[in-house]
């Protein structure tokens, strides 16, 4: 049984526009300037709370726990109502997932995004049907880059059976470092939301389009 784990934001789905809208709303609710889409692409990866924290730090810092909580609450309300306003799967994602399932892979989402946002987003984009497991950043007691996030996701995807092979597909250091710690091969996409250039993340393969993923997996020994 072979399993492919996918990160969500910046890997499967271009969520940055909606995340930027929610973050700018949260910042402006606290009298801060908007940071905009380009900045948000480099802030994503550790969940919504971390994103709000980075937004506040970039616009003057966190002045109090009360301010921080108010900004987080504003983000959650706005984002929950606008999960897929403009977010879309990256080109080639759906065809690739369908092909991988035909090839017999078990597929899973392993994201640091909380489950309350992950599952509705995938539902709204009609992607849920492709996955055997969907695991968020609050599904376990650990999250990426902890390898337990990946191994726990694999266990859910296989319903507890042993996987004969598995790999991680992501866009950030959290994804690749978690894969290394778990002893899994990894593929990084070139179009994601990373603060480190993709070719410097140390993944086993780099792809520019999802049309290239099946060949990359085969090259890794899948």
mmCIF file of C-alpha atoms in Angstrom, residues 15-175:
data_model
loop_
_atom_site.group_PDB
_atom_site.id
_atom_site.type_symbol
_atom_site.label_atom_id
_atom_site.label_comp_id
_atom_site.label_asym_id
_atom_site.label_seq_id
_atom_site.Cartn_x
_atom_site.Cartn_y
_atom_site.Cartn_z
ATOM 1 C CA UNK A 15 -5.244 29.954 -1.094
ATOM 2 C CA UNK A 16 -3.072 33.059 -0.714
ATOM 3 C CA UNK A 17 -5.632 35.555 -2.072
ATOM 4 C CA UNK A 18 -8.285 34.546 0.477
ATOM 5 C CA UNK A 19 -5.737 34.304 3.295
ATOM 6 C CA UNK A 20 -4.479 37.775 2.394
ATOM 7 C CA UNK A 21 -8.010 39.142 2.431
ATOM 8 C CA UNK A 22 -8.646 37.676 5.880
ATOM 9 C CA UNK A 23 -5.321 38.844 7.286
ATOM 10 C CA UNK A 24 -5.733 42.368 5.939
ATOM 11 C CA UNK A 25 -9.226 42.478 7.443
ATOM 12 C CA UNK A 26 -7.854 41.360 10.814
ATOM 13 C CA UNK A 27 -5.039 43.903 10.708
ATOM 14 C CA UNK A 28 -7.299 46.760 9.718
ATOM 15 C CA UNK A 29 -9.671 45.830 12.554
ATOM 16 C CA UNK A 30 -6.770 46.726 14.842
ATOM 17 C CA UNK A 31 -5.905 49.946 13.057
ATOM 18 C CA UNK A 32 -3.008 48.404 11.157
ATOM 19 C CA UNK A 33 -2.226 48.751 7.451
ATOM 20 C CA UNK A 34 -2.894 45.883 5.075
ATOM 21 C CA UNK A 35 0.144 43.791 4.123
ATOM 22 C CA UNK A 36 -1.166 42.524 0.792
ATOM 23 C CA UNK A 37 -0.917 39.354 -1.232
ATOM 24 C CA UNK A 38 2.811 39.260 -1.964
ATOM 25 C CA UNK A 39 3.725 39.514 1.721
ATOM 26 C CA UNK A 40 1.215 36.842 2.736
ATOM 27 C CA UNK A 41 2.728 34.318 0.319
ATOM 28 C CA UNK A 42 5.831 34.353 2.530
ATOM 29 C CA UNK A 43 3.943 34.217 5.853
ATOM 30 C CA UNK A 44 1.838 31.086 5.281
ATOM 31 C CA UNK A 45 2.764 27.658 6.581
ATOM 32 C CA UNK A 46 2.235 27.356 10.326
ATOM 33 C CA UNK A 47 -1.505 27.874 10.633
ATOM 34 C CA UNK A 48 -3.830 30.851 11.017
ATOM 35 C CA UNK A 49 -2.667 31.990 14.457
ATOM 36 C CA UNK A 50 0.945 32.153 13.307
ATOM 37 C CA UNK A 51 -0.145 34.033 10.180
ATOM 38 C CA UNK A 52 -1.908 36.684 12.248
ATOM 39 C CA UNK A 53 1.102 36.919 14.542
ATOM 40 C CA UNK A 54 3.394 37.510 11.562
ATOM 41 C CA UNK A 55 1.023 40.110 10.168
ATOM 42 C CA UNK A 56 0.990 42.040 13.431
ATOM 43 C CA UNK A 57 4.757 41.806 13.785
ATOM 44 C CA UNK A 58 5.156 43.161 10.253
ATOM 45 C CA UNK A 59 2.960 46.167 11.000
ATOM 46 C CA UNK A 60 4.253 47.331 14.370
ATOM 47 C CA UNK A 61 4.293 44.331 16.666
ATOM 48 C CA UNK A 62 1.877 42.771 19.157
ATOM 49 C CA UNK A 63 0.973 45.332 21.794
ATOM 50 C CA UNK A 64 -1.064 43.105 24.125
ATOM 51 C CA UNK A 65 -2.663 39.646 24.433
ATOM 52 C CA UNK A 66 -6.058 41.339 24.083
ATOM 53 C CA UNK A 67 -5.090 42.902 20.778
ATOM 54 C CA UNK A 68 -3.688 39.625 19.501
ATOM 55 C CA UNK A 69 -6.838 37.692 20.418
ATOM 56 C CA UNK A 70 -9.053 40.309 18.790
ATOM 57 C CA UNK A 71 -7.030 40.108 15.578
ATOM 58 C CA UNK A 72 -7.134 36.293 15.576
ATOM 59 C CA UNK A 73 -10.890 36.313 16.191
ATOM 60 C CA UNK A 74 -11.410 38.781 13.343
ATOM 61 C CA UNK A 75 -9.336 36.612 11.029
ATOM 62 C CA UNK A 76 -11.243 33.434 11.921
ATOM 63 C CA UNK A 77 -14.653 34.998 11.341
ATOM 64 C CA UNK A 78 -13.718 36.596 8.014
ATOM 65 C CA UNK A 79 -11.769 33.628 6.670
ATOM 66 C CA UNK A 80 -14.449 31.133 7.686
ATOM 67 C CA UNK A 81 -16.912 33.058 5.536
ATOM 68 C CA UNK A 82 -14.535 33.397 2.575
ATOM 69 C CA UNK A 83 -12.605 30.121 2.390
ATOM 70 C CA UNK A 84 -12.972 29.648 -1.335
ATOM 71 C CA UNK A 85 -13.970 33.072 -2.594
ATOM 72 C CA UNK A 86 -10.974 33.088 -4.935
ATOM 73 C CA UNK A 87 -8.959 30.013 -3.859
ATOM 74 C CA UNK A 88 -8.555 27.399 -6.593
ATOM 75 C CA UNK A 89 -6.573 24.181 -7.098
ATOM 76 C CA UNK A 90 -3.297 24.748 -8.890
ATOM 77 C CA UNK A 91 -3.234 23.749 -12.583
ATOM 78 C CA UNK A 92 -3.163 20.000 -13.082
ATOM 79 C CA UNK A 93 -4.080 19.072 -9.500
ATOM 80 C CA UNK A 94 -7.397 17.352 -10.171
ATOM 81 C CA UNK A 95 -6.133 15.323 -13.146
ATOM 82 C CA UNK A 96 -3.044 14.328 -11.159
ATOM 83 C CA UNK A 97 -5.049 13.171 -8.143
ATOM 84 C CA UNK A 98 -7.359 11.159 -10.381
ATOM 85 C CA UNK A 99 -4.365 9.553 -12.081
ATOM 86 C CA UNK A 100 -2.692 8.676 -8.783
ATOM 87 C CA UNK A 101 -5.852 7.013 -7.523
ATOM 88 C CA UNK A 102 -6.077 4.989 -10.732
ATOM 89 C CA UNK A 103 -2.483 3.940 -10.093
ATOM 90 C CA UNK A 104 -3.561 2.555 -6.731
ATOM 91 C CA UNK A 105 -2.114 5.145 -4.352
ATOM 92 C CA UNK A 106 -3.751 6.115 -1.091
ATOM 93 C CA UNK A 107 -3.868 9.910 -0.921
ATOM 94 C CA UNK A 108 -3.942 12.158 2.134
ATOM 95 C CA UNK A 109 -3.856 15.839 3.048
ATOM 96 C CA UNK A 110 -1.375 16.712 5.798
ATOM 97 C CA UNK A 111 -1.591 20.438 6.524
ATOM 98 C CA UNK A 112 -0.883 22.792 9.409
ATOM 99 C CA UNK A 113 -4.177 24.516 8.606
ATOM 100 C CA UNK A 114 -6.753 23.726 11.285
ATOM 101 C CA UNK A 115 -9.426 21.145 10.504
ATOM 102 C CA UNK A 116 -12.202 23.729 10.841
ATOM 103 C CA UNK A 117 -10.877 25.423 7.715
ATOM 104 C CA UNK A 118 -9.301 22.447 5.916
ATOM 105 C CA UNK A 119 -12.338 20.243 5.492
ATOM 106 C CA UNK A 120 -14.805 22.948 4.404
ATOM 107 C CA UNK A 121 -12.270 24.339 1.934
ATOM 108 C CA UNK A 122 -11.744 20.933 0.341
ATOM 109 C CA UNK A 123 -15.509 20.355 0.299
ATOM 110 C CA UNK A 124 -16.174 23.690 -1.403
ATOM 111 C CA UNK A 125 -13.546 22.965 -4.061
ATOM 112 C CA UNK A 126 -14.866 19.398 -4.599
ATOM 113 C CA UNK A 127 -11.493 17.897 -3.614
ATOM 114 C CA UNK A 128 -12.492 15.878 -0.539
ATOM 115 C CA UNK A 129 -13.495 12.864 -2.633
ATOM 116 C CA UNK A 130 -9.899 12.278 -3.718
ATOM 117 C CA UNK A 131 -8.485 11.641 -0.239
ATOM 118 C CA UNK A 132 -8.404 8.690 2.114
ATOM 119 C CA UNK A 133 -7.434 10.920 5.042
ATOM 120 C CA UNK A 134 -7.538 14.641 5.772
ATOM 121 C CA UNK A 135 -5.404 15.771 8.697
ATOM 122 C CA UNK A 136 -5.081 19.332 9.974
ATOM 123 C CA UNK A 137 -2.619 21.100 12.200
ATOM 124 C CA UNK A 138 -4.809 20.454 15.241
ATOM 125 C CA UNK A 139 -5.651 16.813 14.478
ATOM 126 C CA UNK A 140 -2.784 15.498 16.608
ATOM 127 C CA UNK A 141 -0.711 16.838 19.475
ATOM 128 C CA UNK A 142 2.057 17.675 16.967
ATOM 129 C CA UNK A 143 2.215 19.268 13.538
ATOM 130 C CA UNK A 144 4.804 19.721 10.789
ATOM 131 C CA UNK A 145 7.794 19.835 10.944
ATOM 132 C CA UNK A 146 7.288 17.120 13.576
ATOM 133 C CA UNK A 147 7.463 13.751 11.766
ATOM 134 C CA UNK A 148 4.609 12.463 13.902
ATOM 135 C CA UNK A 149 2.223 14.576 11.862
ATOM 136 C CA UNK A 150 3.212 12.640 8.742
ATOM 137 C CA UNK A 151 3.318 9.179 10.306
ATOM 138 C CA UNK A 152 -0.041 9.770 11.968
ATOM 139 C CA UNK A 153 -1.530 10.829 8.638
ATOM 140 C CA UNK A 154 -0.181 7.720 6.938
ATOM 141 C CA UNK A 155 -1.750 5.581 9.664
ATOM 142 C CA UNK A 156 -5.122 7.192 9.031
ATOM 143 C CA UNK A 157 -4.822 6.836 5.253
ATOM 144 C CA UNK A 158 -4.118 3.109 5.551
ATOM 145 C CA UNK A 159 -6.609 2.514 8.377
ATOM 146 C CA UNK A 160 -3.744 1.272 10.525
ATOM 147 C CA UNK A 161 -2.219 -1.092 7.980
ATOM 148 C CA UNK A 162 1.470 -0.855 7.155
ATOM 149 C CA UNK A 163 2.362 1.302 4.164
ATOM 150 C CA UNK A 164 4.828 -0.256 1.735
ATOM 151 C CA UNK A 165 6.003 3.192 0.580
ATOM 152 C CA UNK A 166 5.097 6.825 1.200
ATOM 153 C CA UNK A 167 6.176 10.284 0.108
ATOM 154 C CA UNK A 168 5.463 13.913 1.006
ATOM 155 C CA UNK A 169 4.549 16.599 -1.538
ATOM 156 C CA UNK A 170 4.795 20.158 -0.263
ATOM 157 C CA UNK A 171 6.053 23.680 -0.758
ATOM 158 C CA UNK A 172 7.888 24.676 2.433
ATOM 159 C CA UNK A 173 10.628 23.840 4.910
ATOM 160 C CA UNK A 174 8.011 22.418 7.285
ATOM 161 C CA UNK A 175 7.010 19.837 4.679
#
